Coordinates of C-alpha atoms and ligand atoms in Angstrom, one line a residue:
M1 CA 125.0 108.2 96.1
I2 CA 121.8 110.0 96.7
P3 CA 119.3 107.9 98.7
R4 CA 116.2 106.8 96.7
I5 CA 112.9 106.7 98.6
Y6 CA 110.1 105.0 96.9
I7 CA 106.6 106.1 97.9
P8 CA 103.7 104.6 96.0
A9 CA 101.4 107.1 94.1
D10 CA 99.0 104.2 93.3
S11 CA 95.3 105.1 94.1
G12 CA 94.8 102.4 96.7
A13 CA 97.9 103.5 98.8
L14 CA 96.8 107.1 98.2
A15 CA 93.5 106.4 99.7
L16 CA 95.4 105.1 102.8
G17 CA 97.3 108.3 103.1
A18 CA 100.5 107.8 101.0
E19 CA 100.5 111.6 99.7
K20 CA 100.6 113.0 103.0
V21 CA 103.4 110.6 103.9
A22 CA 105.3 112.0 100.7
R23 CA 104.6 115.6 101.7
A24 CA 105.9 114.9 105.2
I25 CA 108.9 113.1 104.0
E26 CA 109.7 115.9 101.6
K27 CA 109.5 118.5 104.5
E28 CA 111.7 116.4 106.6
L29 CA 114.2 116.1 104.1
K30 CA 114.5 120.0 103.6
E31 CA 114.3 120.6 107.2
R32 CA 117.4 118.4 108.0
G33 CA 119.0 119.4 104.6
V34 CA 119.5 116.0 103.5
E35 CA 119.4 115.1 99.6
A36 CA 117.3 112.2 98.5
K37 CA 115.4 111.3 95.4
I38 CA 111.9 110.5 95.9
V39 CA 110.3 108.0 93.4
R40 CA 106.5 107.6 93.2
N41 CA 106.2 103.9 92.5
G42 CA 103.2 101.6 92.1
S43 CA 101.6 99.5 94.8
R44 CA 103.2 95.9 95.2
G45 CA 99.9 95.0 96.6
A46 CA 99.9 94.3 100.1
Y47 CA 97.3 96.8 101.1
F48 CA 97.4 96.1 104.9
L49 CA 100.9 97.5 104.9
E50 CA 100.2 100.6 102.4
P51 CA 101.5 103.3 102.6
M52 CA 104.7 101.1 102.3
V53 CA 107.5 103.3 101.9
E54 CA 111.1 101.7 100.7
V55 CA 114.5 102.8 100.7
A56 CA 117.1 101.7 98.6
T57 CA 120.3 101.0 100.6
D58 CA 123.6 99.2 99.9
K59 CA 122.3 95.7 100.9
G60 CA 119.1 96.2 98.8
R61 CA 115.6 97.6 99.5
V62 CA 114.3 97.9 102.8
A63 CA 110.6 98.5 103.3
Y64 CA 108.6 100.2 106.1
G65 CA 104.8 100.2 106.5
P66 CA 102.1 101.1 107.1
V67 CA 103.8 104.5 107.4
K68 CA 101.7 107.6 108.8
P69 CA 102.8 110.9 108.5
S70 CA 103.5 111.0 112.2
D71 CA 105.9 108.3 111.9
V72 CA 108.2 110.3 109.5
K73 CA 110.2 112.2 112.1
S74 CA 111.0 109.0 113.9
L75 CA 111.9 107.3 110.8
F76 CA 114.6 109.7 110.1
D77 CA 115.9 109.9 113.7
S78 CA 116.2 105.7 113.2
G79 CA 118.3 106.3 110.3
F80 CA 115.7 104.7 107.8
L81 CA 117.6 106.1 104.7
T82 CA 120.3 103.5 105.5
G83 CA 117.6 100.8 106.6
G84 CA 117.7 101.6 110.2
H85 CA 115.5 99.8 112.5
H86 CA 112.0 101.3 113.4
K87 CA 108.5 100.0 114.7
R88 CA 107.5 100.1 111.0
W89 CA 110.5 98.2 109.7
L90 CA 109.4 95.4 107.5
G91 CA 113.0 94.2 106.0
A92 CA 113.5 93.4 102.7
P93 CA 110.3 93.5 100.5
D94 CA 110.9 90.1 98.9
K95 CA 111.2 88.4 102.2
I96 CA 107.8 89.7 103.6
P97 CA 105.8 86.5 103.7
F98 CA 102.9 87.9 101.7
F99 CA 105.3 88.8 98.9
A100 CA 107.5 85.9 99.5
K101 CA 104.9 83.1 98.7
Q102 CA 103.9 84.7 95.3
T103 CA 104.7 83.7 91.8
R104 CA 104.8 86.7 90.1
L105 CA 104.6 86.4 86.3
T106 CA 102.0 89.1 85.1
F107 CA 102.8 91.3 88.0
A108 CA 106.7 90.8 88.1
R109 CA 107.5 94.5 87.8
C110 CA 104.4 96.0 89.4
G111 CA 105.0 98.3 92.4
I112 CA 108.8 98.1 91.9
N113 CA 109.8 101.3 89.9
D114 CA 108.4 104.4 88.6
P115 CA 105.8 103.2 86.2
L116 CA 106.3 105.7 83.5
S117 CA 110.1 104.8 83.1
L118 CA 110.4 102.9 80.0
D119 CA 114.2 102.4 81.0
A120 CA 113.1 100.7 84.1
Y121 CA 110.7 98.7 82.3
K122 CA 113.1 97.5 79.8
S123 CA 115.8 96.8 82.5
L124 CA 113.5 94.2 84.2
G125 CA 112.9 92.5 81.0
G126 CA 110.2 94.5 79.5
L127 CA 109.6 94.6 75.6
R128 CA 111.6 91.3 75.1
G129 CA 108.1 89.6 74.4
L130 CA 107.2 92.1 71.8
Q131 CA 110.7 92.0 70.2
N132 CA 110.1 88.2 70.0
A133 CA 106.8 88.8 68.3
V134 CA 107.7 90.9 65.8
A135 CA 110.3 88.4 64.4
M136 CA 107.5 85.9 64.2
A137 CA 104.7 85.1 61.8
P138 CA 101.5 85.9 63.2
A139 CA 100.1 82.4 63.5
D140 CA 103.2 81.5 65.5
V141 CA 102.5 84.0 67.8
V142 CA 98.8 82.9 68.2
K143 CA 100.2 79.3 68.5
Q144 CA 102.5 80.3 71.4
V145 CA 99.7 81.9 73.3
T146 CA 97.3 78.9 72.5
E147 CA 99.9 76.4 74.0
S148 CA 100.5 78.5 76.9
G149 CA 97.0 77.5 78.1
L150 CA 96.2 81.1 79.0
R151 CA 92.4 81.6 79.6
G152 CA 90.4 85.0 79.7
R153 CA 90.9 86.6 83.3
G154 CA 87.8 88.8 82.7
G155 CA 85.5 86.1 83.9
A156 CA 84.4 83.6 81.4
G157 CA 87.9 81.9 81.2
F158 CA 87.5 81.3 77.4
P159 CA 91.2 80.4 75.7
T160 CA 92.8 83.5 74.7
G161 CA 94.7 81.9 71.8
I162 CA 91.5 80.4 70.2
K163 CA 90.0 83.8 70.5
W164 CA 92.9 85.3 68.6
K165 CA 92.9 82.7 65.9
T166 CA 89.4 83.3 65.1
V167 CA 90.4 87.1 64.5
L168 CA 93.6 86.0 62.7
D169 CA 91.5 83.9 60.3
T170 CA 88.9 86.4 59.7
A171 CA 89.2 88.6 56.7
G172 CA 88.8 92.3 57.5
D173 CA 90.2 95.6 56.1
Q174 CA 90.3 96.7 59.7
K175 CA 90.7 94.8 63.0
Y176 CA 90.7 95.9 66.4
I177 CA 92.1 95.0 69.8
V178 CA 89.9 96.3 72.7
C179 CA 91.0 96.0 76.2
N180 CA 88.3 95.5 78.8
A181 CA 89.2 97.6 81.8
D182 CA 85.8 98.2 83.0
E183 CA 86.7 96.0 86.2
G184 CA 83.1 96.2 87.8
D185 CA 83.4 93.2 90.2
S186 CA 83.5 93.6 93.8
A187 CA 86.7 93.0 95.8
T188 CA 88.6 93.4 92.4
F189 CA 91.5 95.9 91.7
A190 CA 94.1 93.9 89.6
D191 CA 93.6 95.7 86.6
R192 CA 93.7 99.1 88.2
M193 CA 96.9 98.1 90.2
I194 CA 98.8 96.9 86.9
M195 CA 97.5 100.0 84.8
E196 CA 98.9 102.4 87.5
G197 CA 101.9 100.3 88.5
D198 CA 103.1 98.9 85.2
P199 CA 101.2 100.4 82.3
F200 CA 103.8 99.1 79.8
V201 CA 103.0 95.6 80.3
L202 CA 99.6 96.1 79.0
I203 CA 100.6 98.3 76.0
E204 CA 103.2 95.4 75.3
G205 CA 100.4 92.6 75.5
M206 CA 98.2 94.8 73.3
A207 CA 100.7 95.3 70.6
I208 CA 101.6 91.6 70.5
A209 CA 97.8 90.9 70.2
G210 CA 97.8 93.4 67.3
I211 CA 100.7 91.9 65.6
A212 CA 99.2 88.3 66.1
T213 CA 95.9 89.0 64.7
G214 CA 96.6 91.7 62.0
A215 CA 94.8 94.4 64.0
T216 CA 96.5 98.0 63.8
K217 CA 94.3 99.7 66.4
G218 CA 93.8 99.2 69.8
F219 CA 91.4 101.0 72.6
V220 CA 91.3 100.3 76.3
Y221 CA 88.1 100.9 77.7
I222 CA 88.7 102.2 81.3
R223 CA 85.8 102.5 84.1
S224 CA 85.5 106.5 84.9
E225 CA 86.0 105.4 88.6
Y226 CA 89.8 104.9 87.8
P227 CA 91.1 108.6 87.2
H228 CA 94.7 107.7 88.0
A229 CA 94.6 104.6 85.8
V230 CA 93.4 106.9 83.0
G231 CA 96.0 109.4 83.5
T232 CA 98.8 106.9 83.8
M233 CA 97.9 104.9 80.6
N234 CA 97.5 108.1 78.8
K235 CA 101.1 109.2 79.8
A236 CA 102.3 105.9 79.0
V237 CA 100.8 105.4 75.5
A238 CA 102.5 108.9 74.7
I239 CA 105.8 107.7 75.8
A240 CA 105.6 104.4 74.2
R241 CA 104.4 106.1 70.8
K242 CA 107.6 108.4 71.2
A243 CA 109.9 105.6 71.8
G244 CA 108.6 103.5 68.7
V245 CA 107.0 100.9 70.6
L246 CA 103.6 102.0 69.3
G247 CA 103.0 103.5 65.7
L248 CA 103.7 102.7 62.0
N249 CA 106.7 100.5 62.6
V250 CA 106.5 98.9 66.0
L251 CA 110.1 98.4 67.4
G252 CA 111.2 99.1 64.0
S253 CA 109.3 96.3 62.2
P254 CA 106.9 96.7 59.4
N255 CA 104.1 96.1 61.8
A256 CA 101.7 99.1 62.6
F257 CA 99.9 99.3 65.8
D258 CA 98.6 102.2 67.9
M259 CA 96.1 102.8 70.6
E260 CA 93.9 105.2 72.5
I261 CA 92.4 105.2 76.1
R262 CA 88.5 105.5 76.4
V263 CA 86.7 106.2 79.5
G264 CA 83.3 104.5 80.5
A265 CA 80.4 106.1 81.8
G266 CA 79.7 104.0 84.8
A267 CA 77.4 101.0 84.4
Y268 CA 78.4 97.3 85.3
V269 CA 76.9 95.8 82.2
C270 CA 79.4 97.7 80.0
G271 CA 82.0 95.3 81.3
E272 CA 80.1 92.6 79.2
E273 CA 81.9 92.7 76.1
T274 CA 79.1 93.3 73.4
S275 CA 77.8 96.1 75.7
L276 CA 81.2 97.5 76.1
L277 CA 81.4 97.6 72.2
N278 CA 78.2 99.3 71.9
S279 CA 79.5 102.1 74.4
L280 CA 82.9 102.5 72.6
E281 CA 80.8 103.2 69.6
G282 CA 79.0 106.0 71.4
K283 CA 75.7 103.9 71.7
R284 CA 73.9 103.0 74.7
G285 CA 75.4 100.1 76.5
V286 CA 73.1 97.4 75.8
V287 CA 74.0 93.7 75.2
R288 CA 74.2 92.6 71.7
A289 CA 72.8 89.2 70.9
K290 CA 75.6 86.5 69.8
P291 CA 76.2 85.4 67.3
P292 CA 77.9 87.1 65.6
L293 CA 80.9 86.7 67.7
P294 CA 83.0 90.0 68.5
A295 CA 85.9 88.2 66.8
I296 CA 83.9 88.1 63.5
Q297 CA 81.9 91.1 64.0
G298 CA 83.0 93.6 66.6
L299 CA 84.0 97.0 67.1
F300 CA 82.3 99.0 64.2
G301 CA 81.4 95.7 62.8
K302 CA 85.0 94.6 62.2
P303 CA 86.8 91.8 63.5
T304 CA 87.8 92.3 67.2
V305 CA 89.8 90.8 69.9
I306 CA 88.3 91.8 73.2
N307 CA 90.2 90.7 76.3
N308 CA 90.6 91.5 79.7
V309 CA 93.6 93.8 81.0
I310 CA 95.1 90.9 82.8
S311 CA 94.8 88.5 79.9
L312 CA 96.7 90.9 77.7
A313 CA 99.3 91.8 80.3
S314 CA 100.0 88.0 80.8
V315 CA 100.9 87.7 77.1
P316 CA 104.4 89.6 77.2
V317 CA 105.9 87.0 79.7
I318 CA 104.6 84.2 77.7
M319 CA 106.1 85.6 74.3
D320 CA 109.3 86.2 76.5
K321 CA 109.8 83.0 78.3
G322 CA 107.9 80.6 76.0
A323 CA 104.3 78.9 76.4
A324 CA 105.9 75.6 78.0
Y325 CA 107.4 78.0 80.9
Y326 CA 103.8 79.7 81.5
K327 CA 101.9 76.3 81.2
D328 CA 104.4 74.6 83.8
F329 CA 102.3 76.4 86.3
G330 CA 99.0 75.7 87.4
M331 CA 96.6 72.6 87.5
G332 CA 94.2 70.8 85.3
R333 CA 93.0 73.0 82.6
S334 CA 93.9 76.3 84.5
R335 CA 97.4 77.1 83.4
G336 CA 99.7 79.6 84.5
T337 CA 99.2 82.1 87.3
I338 CA 96.4 84.1 88.5
P339 CA 96.2 87.4 90.5
I340 CA 94.0 86.6 93.4
Q341 CA 92.4 89.9 95.0
I342 CA 91.7 89.5 98.8
A343 CA 89.3 91.9 100.1
G344 CA 86.1 92.6 102.5
N345 CA 86.3 91.5 106.2
V346 CA 90.1 90.2 106.0
K347 CA 93.1 90.9 108.0
H348 CA 95.7 90.9 105.0
G349 CA 93.8 92.4 102.1
G350 CA 95.8 92.6 98.7
L351 CA 96.7 91.2 95.5
F352 CA 98.2 87.8 95.8
E353 CA 99.6 86.3 92.3
T354 CA 100.0 82.6 92.5
A355 CA 99.9 79.4 90.4
F356 CA 96.2 78.1 90.1
G357 CA 95.5 75.3 92.7
L358 CA 95.8 76.7 96.1
T359 CA 92.7 75.8 98.2
L360 CA 90.2 78.5 99.0
G361 CA 91.1 77.8 102.7
E362 CA 94.8 78.6 102.2
I363 CA 93.9 81.7 100.6
V364 CA 91.4 83.1 103.2
D365 CA 93.3 81.7 106.3
D366 CA 96.9 81.4 105.6
I367 CA 97.5 84.3 103.1
G368 CA 94.6 86.4 104.2
G369 CA 94.9 85.7 107.9
G370 CA 91.1 85.3 108.6
T371 CA 88.8 88.3 109.2
G372 CA 89.8 91.9 110.2
S373 CA 87.2 91.7 112.9
G374 CA 88.9 88.6 114.3
R375 CA 85.5 86.7 114.3
P376 CA 85.3 83.5 112.7
V377 CA 84.9 83.5 108.6
K378 CA 81.3 82.5 107.8
A379 CA 81.2 82.9 103.9
V380 CA 83.5 83.8 101.0
Q381 CA 81.9 85.3 97.8
V382 CA 84.3 84.4 94.9
G383 CA 84.0 86.0 91.5
G384 CA 82.3 89.4 92.2
P385 CA 78.5 90.2 92.6
L386 CA 77.5 87.3 90.3
G387 CA 79.8 84.6 92.2
A388 CA 78.6 82.1 94.8
Y389 CA 78.9 82.2 98.6
F390 CA 81.1 79.4 99.9
P391 CA 80.9 78.2 103.4
R392 CA 83.9 76.9 105.3
A393 CA 82.8 73.3 104.3
L394 CA 83.9 74.1 100.9
F395 CA 87.3 75.6 101.7
D396 CA 89.1 72.6 100.2
T397 CA 88.0 73.8 96.9
P398 CA 91.2 74.3 94.7
F399 CA 91.4 77.6 92.9
D400 CA 90.6 76.2 89.3
Y401 CA 88.0 77.1 86.8
E402 CA 86.6 73.5 86.7
E403 CA 86.8 72.8 90.3
F404 CA 84.8 76.1 91.3
A405 CA 82.2 75.1 88.5
K406 CA 81.7 71.8 89.9
R407 CA 80.7 73.4 93.2
D408 CA 78.3 75.7 91.4
G409 CA 80.8 78.5 91.8
L410 CA 82.9 80.6 89.5
I411 CA 86.4 82.4 89.6
G412 CA 85.3 85.2 87.7
H413 CA 88.0 88.0 87.9
A414 CA 89.5 86.3 90.9
G415 CA 88.3 88.6 93.7
I416 CA 87.3 87.1 96.7
T417 CA 85.0 89.0 99.5
V418 CA 85.4 87.7 103.0
F419 CA 82.4 87.8 105.6
D420 CA 82.5 87.0 109.3
D421 CA 79.7 85.2 111.4
T422 CA 77.7 88.4 111.7
A423 CA 76.9 88.4 108.1
D424 CA 73.1 87.8 107.1
M425 CA 72.9 85.6 104.0
L426 CA 69.4 86.6 103.5
K427 CA 70.4 90.2 103.1
Q428 CA 73.2 89.0 100.8
A429 CA 70.8 87.3 98.4
R430 CA 68.5 89.9 98.4
F431 CA 71.7 92.3 97.7
A432 CA 72.4 90.1 94.6
M433 CA 68.8 90.5 93.1
E434 CA 68.7 94.2 93.9
F435 CA 72.1 94.8 92.1
C436 CA 71.0 92.9 88.9
A437 CA 67.7 94.9 89.0
I438 CA 69.7 98.2 89.4
E439 CA 72.5 97.1 86.6
S440 CA 70.0 95.0 84.1
C441 CA 70.4 96.7 80.8
G442 CA 66.8 95.8 80.3
K443 CA 67.3 94.0 77.2
C444 CA 65.6 90.5 78.2
T445 CA 62.8 89.8 80.6
P446 CA 64.1 87.2 83.0
C447 CA 66.8 89.7 84.2
R448 CA 64.6 92.9 83.7
I449 CA 61.5 91.8 85.6
G450 CA 62.8 88.7 87.3
S451 CA 65.4 90.5 89.5
T452 CA 62.8 93.1 90.7
R453 CA 60.3 90.1 91.6
G454 CA 63.3 88.4 93.0
V455 CA 63.8 91.3 95.6
E456 CA 60.1 91.2 96.2
V457 CA 59.8 87.6 97.0
L458 CA 63.0 87.7 99.3
D459 CA 61.5 90.6 101.2
K460 CA 58.4 88.4 101.8
V461 CA 60.5 85.5 102.9
A462 CA 62.4 87.8 105.4
A463 CA 58.9 89.0 106.6
G464 CA 58.0 85.5 107.4
I465 CA 55.2 85.4 104.8
E466 CA 54.6 81.9 103.5
A467 CA 58.5 81.4 103.5
E468 CA 58.6 77.7 102.2
K469 CA 56.4 78.6 99.4
N470 CA 58.4 81.7 98.5
L471 CA 61.7 80.0 98.8
A472 CA 60.4 77.6 96.3
L473 CA 59.3 80.5 94.1
V474 CA 62.8 82.0 94.4
T475 CA 64.4 78.8 93.3
D476 CA 61.9 78.6 90.2
L477 CA 62.7 82.2 89.3
C478 CA 66.5 81.5 89.8
N479 CA 66.3 78.6 87.2
T480 CA 64.2 80.8 84.8
M481 CA 67.0 83.5 85.0
K482 CA 69.9 81.1 84.7
F483 CA 68.6 79.6 81.7
G484 CA 66.7 82.3 80.0
S485 CA 68.9 85.4 80.1
L486 CA 70.6 86.6 77.2
C487 CA 73.8 87.4 79.2
A488 CA 75.6 86.5 82.6
L489 CA 74.2 89.4 84.6
G490 CA 70.8 87.7 84.6
G491 CA 72.1 84.2 84.0
F492 CA 74.6 84.3 87.1
T493 CA 72.6 86.4 89.7
P494 CA 71.1 83.0 90.6
Y495 CA 74.6 81.9 91.9
P496 CA 74.9 84.1 95.0
V497 CA 71.2 83.6 95.7
M498 CA 71.1 79.9 95.3
S499 CA 74.4 79.5 97.2
S500 CA 73.1 81.5 99.9
I501 CA 69.8 79.4 100.3
S502 CA 71.7 76.1 100.1
H503 CA 74.6 76.9 102.3
F504 CA 73.3 79.0 105.0
P505 CA 69.6 77.5 105.2
E506 CA 69.2 79.0 108.9
D507 CA 69.3 82.5 107.5
F508 CA 66.2 81.9 105.4
K509 CA 64.1 80.8 108.3
P510 CA 60.9 82.7 108.8
A511 CA 61.1 85.9 110.6
P512 CA 59.6 84.8 114.3
A513 CA 62.2 81.8 114.3
R514 CA 64.9 83.9 113.1
V515 CA 64.2 86.7 115.8
A516 CA 63.8 83.8 118.5
A517 CA 67.2 82.3 117.5
E518 CA 68.8 85.7 117.8
Ligands
FMN601 C1 77.6 91.6 83.3 C2 79.0 91.5 82.8 C3 80.0 92.1 83.2 C4 81.3 92.1 82.8 N1 82.5 92.7 83.4 C5 83.7 92.7 82.9 C6 84.7 93.4 83.2 O1 84.5 94.4 84.0 N2 86.0 93.2 82.8 C7 86.1 92.1 82.1 O2 87.4 91.9 81.5 N3 85.4 91.2 81.9 C8 84.0 91.4 82.1 N4 83.0 90.6 81.7 C9 83.3 89.4 80.7 C10 83.5 90.0 79.4 O3 82.2 89.9 78.8 C11 84.3 89.0 78.5 O4 84.1 87.9 78.5 C12 85.7 89.5 78.5 O5 85.9 90.9 78.6 C13 86.6 88.7 77.6 O6 87.9 88.9 77.8 P1 88.7 87.6 78.4 O7 88.7 86.4 77.6 O8 90.1 88.0 78.6 O9 88.7 87.4 79.9 C14 81.5 90.8 82.2 C15 80.6 89.9 81.6 C16 79.1 90.3 82.3 C17 78.2 89.4 81.7
SF4_602 S1 70.7 89.5 81.2 FE1 70.3 91.6 81.9 S2 72.1 92.5 81.5 FE2 72.1 90.6 80.2 S3 71.0 91.2 78.3 FE3 69.4 90.4 79.6 S4 68.6 92.5 80.6 FE4 70.7 93.0 79.8

């Protein structure tokens, strides 16, 4: 049998040098006259081990990483094509602690095979969910999704089944499924990883959403910064269409569903669902007032399901294994699994899919291994640029929508950014206000004007100008933004600001005191 070598072509792995490693392996094979098949897979998500090269051996797959081009000669000398020992040897991928501790439902196939092989997708259970869905009445598909407890993974955590039911129950000559792949939150890459590593699972999820709601057309709105994801999704859609997964008769059924990929122009606010719909329609990406909900009047005024990539990509496993199976994972009202993305100043950065319920401390210390710098962890921002900063004192918070809300935080798209003790939380609070000022769509005053005033007032605090009075002003301003903004950009910017002030008051002391303390 010709040996198979797996080298990720995922953009995270490419950024870490996977292409150069692939070239070096090809060259070495040629020079040694050895025949082998190179498969370009996605990433399994342990970025601290990328580029992670795997070899299929008689005893299963063996991983090596992080591999540098300079390692390639010695890898061949060590007999890596048959799993030989080497300083980069990691053993069976499933046994590597970072993977062994995960519960992979949504990402079960990601990073294992060629992402564009539909046969490989099917061989690992792909399309079973869609097959079940085409044999069911739309209302029963919606019921399954509702009973699974799946909530939107884009940020707001709204129950997916309820959203789908509204679209199903709304009359319309045309309905749409829109997939939100704008993924603008800091520390997040789950959407990108699955679109590059297992694109058919998203296509399958969207087709199921179409069948469940009566929508025959779907759009995936992908941020322009994701050219690899755009390329892979376009190719996967063409393959799915050719294979009859998409088209007038989905899997030979009377249901029609087709989809297209659209590229955004690079605005954080275009991840907000109504702004995204405007952008898809070719208009400026400005937030729309709600009501009407997109489920009633969405894209081009038609009933529209708009869901995050991970929400949609989690549906096939629910339709394959059943609502009860999915619901069995998790805690409280946070059911199933969540792909946590660990980034920032952290030792073991990557994507970790697990049932809801791990504490923040377990995620940062046990899974993430603490900071990359080796210094103590000072703060963790959870939920992107609009998420709160958590100090160590709150590391017992379980990863659960309600538990985070109780502590004035949010899970958002489940990205977490780790900071060590050199972080200046006043600077981070200012950054949050500045981010809001730059990204504001300008539609409402608390966000458009408030964020700019917020930067100015925090600059006064930093300069030691009437610090106490100005901090009170920031608090007042945050309340105005929280309760007076039209969307969550202005409405949630107060979270990183206020959590910095309340958990790290020492960083907001007047400048002379700060200088004296340093
Ligand atoms: C400023 C802002 C940016 C957002 N960015 C994203 C994003 O990049 N991706 C996403 O899925 N949802 C984003 N959302 C949430 C969406 O508005 C919406 O709730 C989500 O797409 C619904 O899908 P879900 O129910 O599957 O989560 C954002 C919201 C706001 C206010
Ligand atoms: S809060 Fe900001 S981004 Fe949202 S609608 Fe108002 S101005 Fe636009």
